[in-house]
Amino acid sequence: MATPEQYQVGDITITAIVEAETLGIPPQFFFPGLEAADVARHAWLVPDYADGNGNIGMRVQAFVVRTATRTIIVDPCVGNGKTRSLPFWNGLATDWLTRLADAGIDPAAVDLVVHTHLHEDHLGWDTTLVDGTWQPTFPNARHLYTEAGLAFVRQRSTDADPIYADSVEPIFTAGLADIVTEDVDLGEGLRMEPSPGHTPGHASLWITSAGQTALITGDFMHHPVQFADPEIPEVGDVDVDRARSTRRRMIAAAHDGDALIIGTHFPTKPAGRAVADGDAWRFVAL
Ligand SMILES: [Zn+2]
Ligand SMILES: [Zn+2]
């Protein structure tokens, strides 16, 4: 992961900043009831998205979107030093900020932070621990939230997972927060579209420039196996039926618009296109 992965969409550049990539995960860890053999049946998933035994890879990554005038970060990962009940997200000490710098991005030059939703793996780097207090990592950026997203993160925050206190409240305290609707138009060809089900208020980012289109999924899907079977629920999906219909609708829209789909948790090669396959799709990496 020495060279940051970049995708070009017209005049807009999208860079993946990876926090963690884990391979060889038994699929039922994320997809209850999904057996490795069910994954291995889809040969096109191997080797980029699953191994020959049907165990899967997953990433936590943010995407930096650079337009003619702005630098925008989408879903800044888990962050360092956070108290989290999930052992593999607790007290992380990754070099994500170094990777961001290696990609040529100065945190002070970030204009906008966008969240598809407020799960703890999508907002952690909004703050950094400085002299014992959580401070904004991107001190000159506006940070966008929805009312539904804020209600959700407040309700989920506990002493074991103080997500609101360590990652959201400091942004409001610093005066860097804006509350927007799920369908907000961000200008320069960037537009959020509501994609609910995984969480209330979930939205995904469409990027259009010079006749080309891309879609940053957020968590309406988690892994390319869900192209083959969009019915597969992810363990964190709050409203399973709504997540299923959202998945089909968003994949169909991306397919019909020939959009580059960029999967927020997809491993190895997160960008590609949906190709029709029976009554569902395959994912063909860029
Ligand atoms: Zn999520
Ligand atoms: Zn996530």
mmCIF file of C-alpha atoms and ligand atoms in Angstrom:
data_model
loop_
_atom_site.group_PDB
_atom_site.id
_atom_site.type_symbol
_atom_site.label_atom_id
_atom_site.label_comp_id
_atom_site.label_asym_id
_atom_site.label_seq_id
_atom_site.Cartn_x
_atom_site.Cartn_y
_atom_site.Cartn_z
ATOM 1 C CA MET A 1 0.000 0.000 0.000
ATOM 2 C CA ALA A 2 2.989 2.253 -0.536
ATOM 3 C CA THR A 3 1.504 3.970 -3.581
ATOM 4 C CA PRO A 4 -1.937 5.384 -2.857
ATOM 5 C CA GLU A 5 -4.605 4.014 -5.181
ATOM 6 C CA GLN A 6 -6.178 6.705 -7.330
ATOM 7 C CA TYR A 7 -9.213 6.757 -9.591
ATOM 8 C CA GLN A 8 -9.949 9.464 -12.133
ATOM 9 C CA VAL A 9 -13.538 10.539 -12.768
ATOM 10 C CA GLY A 10 -13.459 13.276 -15.385
ATOM 11 C CA ASP A 11 -11.525 16.114 -13.748
ATOM 12 C CA ILE A 12 -11.962 14.714 -10.225
ATOM 13 C CA THR A 13 -9.355 12.523 -8.514
ATOM 14 C CA ILE A 14 -10.319 9.996 -5.842
ATOM 15 C CA THR A 15 -7.601 8.530 -3.594
ATOM 16 C CA ALA A 16 -8.022 5.591 -1.233
ATOM 17 C CA ILE A 17 -6.361 6.048 2.172
ATOM 18 C CA VAL A 18 -6.381 2.614 3.770
ATOM 19 C CA GLU A 19 -6.466 2.202 7.525
ATOM 20 C CA ALA A 20 -6.604 -1.600 7.642
ATOM 21 C CA GLU A 21 -7.024 -4.501 5.271
ATOM 22 C CA THR A 22 -7.797 -7.967 6.640
ATOM 23 C CA LEU A 23 -7.845 -11.089 4.480
ATOM 24 C CA GLY A 24 -9.025 -14.637 5.173
ATOM 25 C CA ILE A 25 -12.075 -13.686 7.247
ATOM 26 C CA PRO A 26 -14.772 -16.380 7.590
ATOM 27 C CA PRO A 27 -17.745 -14.754 5.787
ATOM 28 C CA GLN A 28 -20.214 -15.439 8.621
ATOM 29 C CA PHE A 29 -18.236 -12.959 10.734
ATOM 30 C CA PHE A 30 -19.886 -10.168 8.702
ATOM 31 C CA PHE A 31 -22.709 -12.040 6.981
ATOM 32 C CA PRO A 32 -24.630 -14.295 9.386
ATOM 33 C CA GLY A 33 -25.392 -17.675 7.820
ATOM 34 C CA LEU A 34 -23.173 -17.137 4.772
ATOM 35 C CA GLU A 35 -20.825 -20.101 4.447
ATOM 36 C CA ALA A 36 -17.393 -19.965 2.841
ATOM 37 C CA ALA A 37 -18.650 -22.491 0.265
ATOM 38 C CA ASP A 38 -21.425 -20.031 -0.732
ATOM 39 C CA VAL A 39 -18.749 -17.422 -1.436
ATOM 40 C CA ALA A 40 -16.388 -19.813 -3.244
ATOM 41 C CA ARG A 41 -19.223 -20.671 -5.695
ATOM 42 C CA HIS A 42 -18.677 -17.256 -7.267
ATOM 43 C CA ALA A 43 -15.341 -17.866 -8.952
ATOM 44 C CA TRP A 44 -15.009 -14.221 -10.045
ATOM 45 C CA LEU A 45 -14.531 -13.198 -6.393
ATOM 46 C CA VAL A 46 -11.191 -15.079 -6.307
ATOM 47 C CA PRO A 47 -8.485 -13.895 -5.745
ATOM 48 C CA ASP A 48 -9.227 -10.180 -5.294
ATOM 49 C CA TYR A 49 -12.193 -10.412 -2.898
ATOM 50 C CA ALA A 50 -12.016 -13.941 -1.466
ATOM 51 C CA ASP A 51 -9.552 -16.796 -1.307
ATOM 52 C CA GLY A 52 -10.112 -20.170 -2.914
ATOM 53 C CA ASN A 53 -11.736 -21.449 0.282
ATOM 54 C CA GLY A 54 -14.315 -18.658 0.253
ATOM 55 C CA ASN A 55 -12.898 -16.620 3.116
ATOM 56 C CA ILE A 56 -13.213 -12.911 2.420
ATOM 57 C CA GLY A 57 -11.166 -9.725 2.638
ATOM 58 C CA MET A 58 -12.386 -6.436 4.082
ATOM 59 C CA ARG A 59 -10.895 -2.961 4.302
ATOM 60 C CA VAL A 60 -11.406 0.102 6.416
ATOM 61 C CA GLN A 61 -10.511 3.070 4.209
ATOM 62 C CA ALA A 62 -11.382 6.676 3.533
ATOM 63 C CA PHE A 63 -11.575 8.318 0.126
ATOM 64 C CA VAL A 64 -10.120 11.724 -0.636
ATOM 65 C CA VAL A 65 -11.996 13.476 -3.436
ATOM 66 C CA ARG A 66 -10.133 16.330 -5.099
ATOM 67 C CA THR A 67 -12.071 18.724 -7.330
ATOM 68 C CA ALA A 68 -10.824 21.857 -9.077
ATOM 69 C CA THR A 69 -11.319 23.886 -5.897
ATOM 70 C CA ARG A 70 -11.711 21.554 -2.916
ATOM 71 C CA THR A 71 -10.278 18.600 -0.998
ATOM 72 C CA ILE A 72 -13.000 16.414 0.502
ATOM 73 C CA ILE A 73 -12.609 13.391 2.785
ATOM 74 C CA VAL A 74 -15.300 10.724 2.817
ATOM 75 C CA ASP A 75 -15.679 8.492 5.908
ATOM 76 C CA PRO A 76 -12.443 8.928 7.926
ATOM 77 C CA CYS A 77 -12.125 5.384 9.362
ATOM 78 C CA VAL A 78 -11.731 4.316 13.020
ATOM 79 C CA GLY A 79 -8.964 6.657 14.183
ATOM 80 C CA ASN A 80 -6.222 6.171 16.747
ATOM 81 C CA GLY A 81 -6.591 5.725 20.484
ATOM 82 C CA LYS A 82 -10.381 5.422 20.571
ATOM 83 C CA THR A 83 -12.060 3.413 23.345
ATOM 84 C CA ARG A 84 -14.149 0.850 21.443
ATOM 85 C CA SER A 85 -15.864 -2.357 22.526
ATOM 86 C CA LEU A 86 -14.810 -4.183 19.357
ATOM 87 C CA PRO A 87 -11.300 -5.417 20.211
ATOM 88 C CA PHE A 88 -9.923 -4.886 16.684
ATOM 89 C CA TRP A 89 -10.980 -1.216 16.716
ATOM 90 C CA ASN A 90 -9.987 -0.451 20.321
ATOM 91 C CA GLY A 91 -6.943 1.748 20.928
ATOM 92 C CA LEU A 92 -5.630 1.624 17.374
ATOM 93 C CA ALA A 93 -2.212 3.076 16.565
ATOM 94 C CA THR A 94 -2.046 3.094 12.771
ATOM 95 C CA ASP A 95 -0.054 5.379 10.468
ATOM 96 C CA TRP A 96 -3.160 6.553 8.568
ATOM 97 C CA LEU A 97 -2.161 10.223 8.940
ATOM 98 C CA THR A 98 1.222 9.428 7.416
ATOM 99 C CA ARG A 99 -0.501 7.677 4.528
ATOM 100 C CA LEU A 100 -2.660 10.762 4.067
ATOM 101 C CA ALA A 101 0.475 12.936 3.991
ATOM 102 C CA ASP A 102 2.159 10.503 1.579
ATOM 103 C CA ALA A 103 -0.810 11.064 -0.743
ATOM 104 C CA GLY A 104 -0.021 14.779 -0.678
ATOM 105 C CA ILE A 105 -2.853 15.819 1.613
ATOM 106 C CA ASP A 106 -2.309 18.313 4.414
ATOM 107 C CA PRO A 107 -5.063 17.958 7.068
ATOM 108 C CA ALA A 108 -5.222 21.765 7.318
ATOM 109 C CA ALA A 109 -6.019 21.932 3.589
ATOM 110 C CA VAL A 110 -9.098 19.685 3.808
ATOM 111 C CA ASP A 111 -12.235 21.699 3.028
ATOM 112 C CA LEU A 112 -15.008 19.228 3.725
ATOM 113 C CA VAL A 113 -15.563 15.967 5.636
ATOM 114 C CA VAL A 114 -18.498 13.862 4.474
ATOM 115 C CA HIS A 115 -19.993 10.911 6.363
ATOM 116 C CA THR A 116 -22.137 8.319 4.621
ATOM 117 C CA HIS A 117 -23.267 7.409 8.140
ATOM 118 C CA LEU A 118 -21.999 7.711 11.701
ATOM 119 C CA HIS A 119 -20.765 4.221 12.509
ATOM 120 C CA GLU A 120 -17.460 4.387 14.387
ATOM 121 C CA ASP A 121 -15.407 3.161 11.404
ATOM 122 C CA HIS A 122 -16.535 6.171 9.326
ATOM 123 C CA LEU A 123 -15.727 9.172 11.536
ATOM 124 C CA GLY A 124 -12.817 8.278 13.832
ATOM 125 C CA TRP A 125 -10.147 10.432 12.214
ATOM 126 C CA ASP A 126 -12.368 13.498 12.549
ATOM 127 C CA THR A 127 -10.559 13.907 15.874
ATOM 128 C CA THR A 128 -7.056 13.308 17.210
ATOM 129 C CA LEU A 129 -5.966 13.155 20.842
ATOM 130 C CA VAL A 130 -3.855 16.244 21.629
ATOM 131 C CA ASP A 131 -2.672 16.808 25.221
ATOM 132 C CA GLY A 132 -5.427 14.588 26.542
ATOM 133 C CA THR A 133 -8.337 16.162 24.652
ATOM 134 C CA TRP A 134 -9.957 15.254 21.344
ATOM 135 C CA GLN A 135 -9.262 17.956 18.783
ATOM 136 C CA PRO A 136 -10.417 18.288 15.160
ATOM 137 C CA THR A 137 -7.912 16.644 12.798
ATOM 138 C CA PHE A 138 -9.096 18.823 9.913
ATOM 139 C CA PRO A 139 -9.283 22.247 11.581
ATOM 140 C CA ASN A 140 -10.402 24.169 8.496
ATOM 141 C CA ALA A 141 -12.982 21.692 7.218
ATOM 142 C CA ARG A 142 -16.740 21.814 7.469
ATOM 143 C CA HIS A 143 -18.017 18.428 8.711
ATOM 144 C CA LEU A 144 -21.424 17.310 7.467
ATOM 145 C CA TYR A 145 -24.016 15.433 9.540
ATOM 146 C CA THR A 146 -27.678 14.544 9.166
ATOM 147 C CA GLU A 147 -30.254 14.765 11.973
ATOM 148 C CA ALA A 148 -30.969 11.035 11.621
ATOM 149 C CA GLY A 149 -27.257 10.241 11.756
ATOM 150 C CA LEU A 150 -26.759 12.343 14.887
ATOM 151 C CA ALA A 151 -29.728 10.720 16.642
ATOM 152 C CA PHE A 152 -28.300 7.320 15.741
ATOM 153 C CA VAL A 153 -24.781 7.996 17.040
ATOM 154 C CA ARG A 154 -26.084 9.581 20.256
ATOM 155 C CA GLN A 155 -28.249 6.541 20.900
ATOM 156 C CA ARG A 156 -25.351 4.121 20.251
ATOM 157 C CA SER A 157 -22.769 5.956 22.337
ATOM 158 C CA THR A 158 -21.962 4.381 25.722
ATOM 159 C CA ASP A 159 -19.085 4.378 28.206
ATOM 160 C CA ALA A 160 -17.701 1.363 26.320
ATOM 161 C CA ASP A 161 -18.086 3.198 22.984
ATOM 162 C CA PRO A 162 -18.007 6.960 23.641
ATOM 163 C CA ILE A 163 -18.312 7.689 19.924
ATOM 164 C CA TYR A 164 -20.271 10.926 20.244
ATOM 165 C CA ALA A 165 -18.021 12.356 22.965
ATOM 166 C CA ASP A 166 -14.692 11.531 21.314
ATOM 167 C CA SER A 167 -15.493 11.983 17.625
ATOM 168 C CA VAL A 168 -18.590 14.179 17.139
ATOM 169 C CA GLU A 169 -18.948 16.595 20.050
ATOM 170 C CA PRO A 170 -15.459 18.124 19.571
ATOM 171 C CA ILE A 171 -16.402 19.042 15.993
ATOM 172 C CA PHE A 172 -19.548 20.851 17.195
ATOM 173 C CA THR A 173 -17.609 22.516 20.009
ATOM 174 C CA ALA A 174 -15.084 23.823 17.476
ATOM 175 C CA GLY A 175 -17.895 25.240 15.319
ATOM 176 C CA LEU A 176 -16.972 23.027 12.361
ATOM 177 C CA ALA A 177 -20.249 21.080 12.045
ATOM 178 C CA ASP A 178 -23.056 21.582 9.531
ATOM 179 C CA ILE A 179 -26.341 19.695 9.574
ATOM 180 C CA VAL A 180 -27.586 18.829 6.084
ATOM 181 C CA THR A 181 -30.247 16.643 4.477
ATOM 182 C CA GLU A 182 -29.444 13.155 3.156
ATOM 183 C CA ASP A 183 -29.877 14.372 -0.438
ATOM 184 C CA VAL A 184 -27.595 17.411 -0.171
ATOM 185 C CA ASP A 185 -25.979 18.724 -3.359
ATOM 186 C CA LEU A 186 -22.326 19.465 -2.578
ATOM 187 C CA GLY A 187 -21.612 21.282 -5.849
ATOM 188 C CA GLU A 188 -18.971 20.558 -8.513
ATOM 189 C CA GLY A 189 -20.802 17.363 -9.518
ATOM 190 C CA LEU A 190 -20.928 15.880 -5.997
ATOM 191 C CA ARG A 191 -24.316 14.811 -4.692
ATOM 192 C CA MET A 192 -25.456 12.665 -1.765
ATOM 193 C CA GLU A 193 -28.304 10.216 -2.328
ATOM 194 C CA PRO A 194 -30.223 8.634 0.562
ATOM 195 C CA SER A 195 -29.387 4.905 0.740
ATOM 196 C CA PRO A 196 -31.047 3.870 4.017
ATOM 197 C CA GLY A 197 -31.312 0.472 5.677
ATOM 198 C CA HIS A 198 -27.800 -0.118 6.990
ATOM 199 C CA THR A 199 -28.480 2.828 9.297
ATOM 200 C CA PRO A 200 -31.124 5.544 9.447
ATOM 201 C CA GLY A 201 -29.944 8.542 7.436
ATOM 202 C CA HIS A 202 -27.372 6.588 5.437
ATOM 203 C CA ALA A 203 -26.421 8.332 2.190
ATOM 204 C CA SER A 204 -23.985 7.582 -0.640
ATOM 205 C CA LEU A 205 -21.889 9.956 -2.733
ATOM 206 C CA TRP A 206 -22.348 10.323 -6.491
ATOM 207 C CA ILE A 207 -19.483 12.022 -8.314
ATOM 208 C CA THR A 208 -19.968 13.308 -11.858
ATOM 209 C CA SER A 209 -17.366 15.119 -13.940
ATOM 210 C CA ALA A 210 -16.847 15.559 -17.698
ATOM 211 C CA GLY A 211 -19.383 12.869 -18.575
ATOM 212 C CA GLN A 212 -18.036 10.264 -16.139
ATOM 213 C CA THR A 213 -19.723 9.050 -12.959
ATOM 214 C CA ALA A 214 -18.632 7.281 -9.780
ATOM 215 C CA LEU A 215 -20.468 6.132 -6.671
ATOM 216 C CA ILE A 216 -18.861 5.838 -3.234
ATOM 217 C CA THR A 217 -21.058 3.265 -1.527
ATOM 218 C CA GLY A 218 -20.589 3.751 2.171
ATOM 219 C CA ASP A 219 -22.152 0.714 3.845
ATOM 220 C CA PHE A 220 -25.237 0.032 1.703
ATOM 221 C CA MET A 221 -23.012 -2.860 0.688
ATOM 222 C CA HIS A 222 -19.903 -4.276 2.372
ATOM 223 C CA HIS A 223 -18.402 -6.806 -0.011
ATOM 224 C CA PRO A 224 -18.615 -7.725 -3.716
ATOM 225 C CA VAL A 225 -20.377 -11.019 -2.854
ATOM 226 C CA GLN A 226 -23.454 -8.824 -2.401
ATOM 227 C CA PHE A 227 -23.461 -8.114 -6.166
ATOM 228 C CA ALA A 228 -24.085 -11.837 -6.698
ATOM 229 C CA ASP A 229 -26.761 -11.890 -3.986
ATOM 230 C CA PRO A 230 -28.007 -8.468 -2.861
ATOM 231 C CA GLU A 231 -30.286 -10.208 -0.351
ATOM 232 C CA ILE A 232 -27.308 -11.078 1.905
ATOM 233 C CA PRO A 233 -27.625 -8.911 5.047
ATOM 234 C CA GLU A 234 -24.583 -7.540 6.838
ATOM 235 C CA VAL A 235 -24.440 -8.022 10.604
ATOM 236 C CA GLY A 236 -24.720 -4.257 11.223
ATOM 237 C CA ASP A 237 -27.730 -3.630 8.943
ATOM 238 C CA VAL A 238 -30.343 -1.999 11.164
ATOM 239 C CA ASP A 239 -33.296 -2.479 8.768
ATOM 240 C CA VAL A 240 -32.509 -5.623 6.773
ATOM 241 C CA ASP A 241 -35.390 -5.398 4.282
ATOM 242 C CA ARG A 242 -34.748 -1.749 3.547
ATOM 243 C CA ALA A 243 -31.021 -2.428 3.153
ATOM 244 C CA ARG A 244 -31.858 -5.141 0.599
ATOM 245 C CA SER A 245 -34.076 -2.919 -1.533
ATOM 246 C CA THR A 246 -31.549 -0.064 -1.279
ATOM 247 C CA ARG A 247 -28.752 -2.399 -2.443
ATOM 248 C CA ARG A 248 -30.696 -3.506 -5.523
ATOM 249 C CA ARG A 249 -31.762 0.044 -6.368
ATOM 250 C CA MET A 250 -28.290 1.587 -5.965
ATOM 251 C CA ILE A 251 -26.467 -1.200 -7.847
ATOM 252 C CA ALA A 252 -29.016 -0.992 -10.675
ATOM 253 C CA ALA A 253 -28.602 2.784 -10.871
ATOM 254 C CA ALA A 254 -24.800 2.486 -10.995
ATOM 255 C CA HIS A 255 -25.011 -0.281 -13.593
ATOM 256 C CA ASP A 256 -27.462 1.627 -15.795
ATOM 257 C CA GLY A 257 -25.358 4.804 -15.550
ATOM 258 C CA ASP A 258 -22.065 2.974 -16.237
ATOM 259 C CA ALA A 259 -20.774 4.384 -12.933
ATOM 260 C CA LEU A 260 -17.503 3.387 -11.349
ATOM 261 C CA ILE A 261 -18.537 1.800 -8.051
ATOM 262 C CA ILE A 262 -16.075 2.403 -5.205
ATOM 263 C CA GLY A 263 -16.766 0.092 -2.277
ATOM 264 C CA THR A 264 -15.964 1.615 1.091
ATOM 265 C CA HIS A 265 -15.131 -1.766 2.669
ATOM 266 C CA PHE A 266 -14.072 -3.618 -0.491
ATOM 267 C CA PRO A 267 -10.542 -5.080 -0.242
ATOM 268 C CA THR A 268 -7.677 -5.218 -2.731
ATOM 269 C CA LYS A 269 -9.360 -3.511 -5.721
ATOM 270 C CA PRO A 270 -12.234 -1.449 -4.349
ATOM 271 C CA ALA A 271 -13.222 0.221 -7.645
ATOM 272 C CA GLY A 272 -15.025 -1.459 -10.523
ATOM 273 C CA ARG A 273 -18.252 -1.863 -12.406
ATOM 274 C CA ALA A 274 -21.387 -3.954 -11.974
ATOM 275 C CA VAL A 275 -22.019 -6.337 -14.865
ATOM 276 C CA ALA A 276 -25.435 -7.987 -15.215
ATOM 277 C CA ASP A 277 -25.335 -11.709 -14.371
ATOM 278 C CA GLY A 278 -28.625 -13.615 -14.231
ATOM 279 C CA ASP A 279 -30.998 -11.771 -11.902
ATOM 280 C CA ALA A 280 -28.084 -10.043 -10.120
ATOM 281 C CA TRP A 281 -24.593 -8.794 -10.969
ATOM 282 C CA ARG A 282 -20.880 -9.500 -10.959
ATOM 283 C CA PHE A 283 -18.248 -6.914 -9.977
ATOM 284 C CA VAL A 284 -15.458 -6.333 -12.452
ATOM 285 C CA ALA A 285 -12.492 -4.487 -10.955
ATOM 286 C CA LEU A 286 -11.071 -1.483 -12.772
HETATM 287 ZN ZN ZN B 1 -21.640 0.965 8.937
HETATM 288 ZN ZN ZN B 2 -18.433 0.509 7.943
#
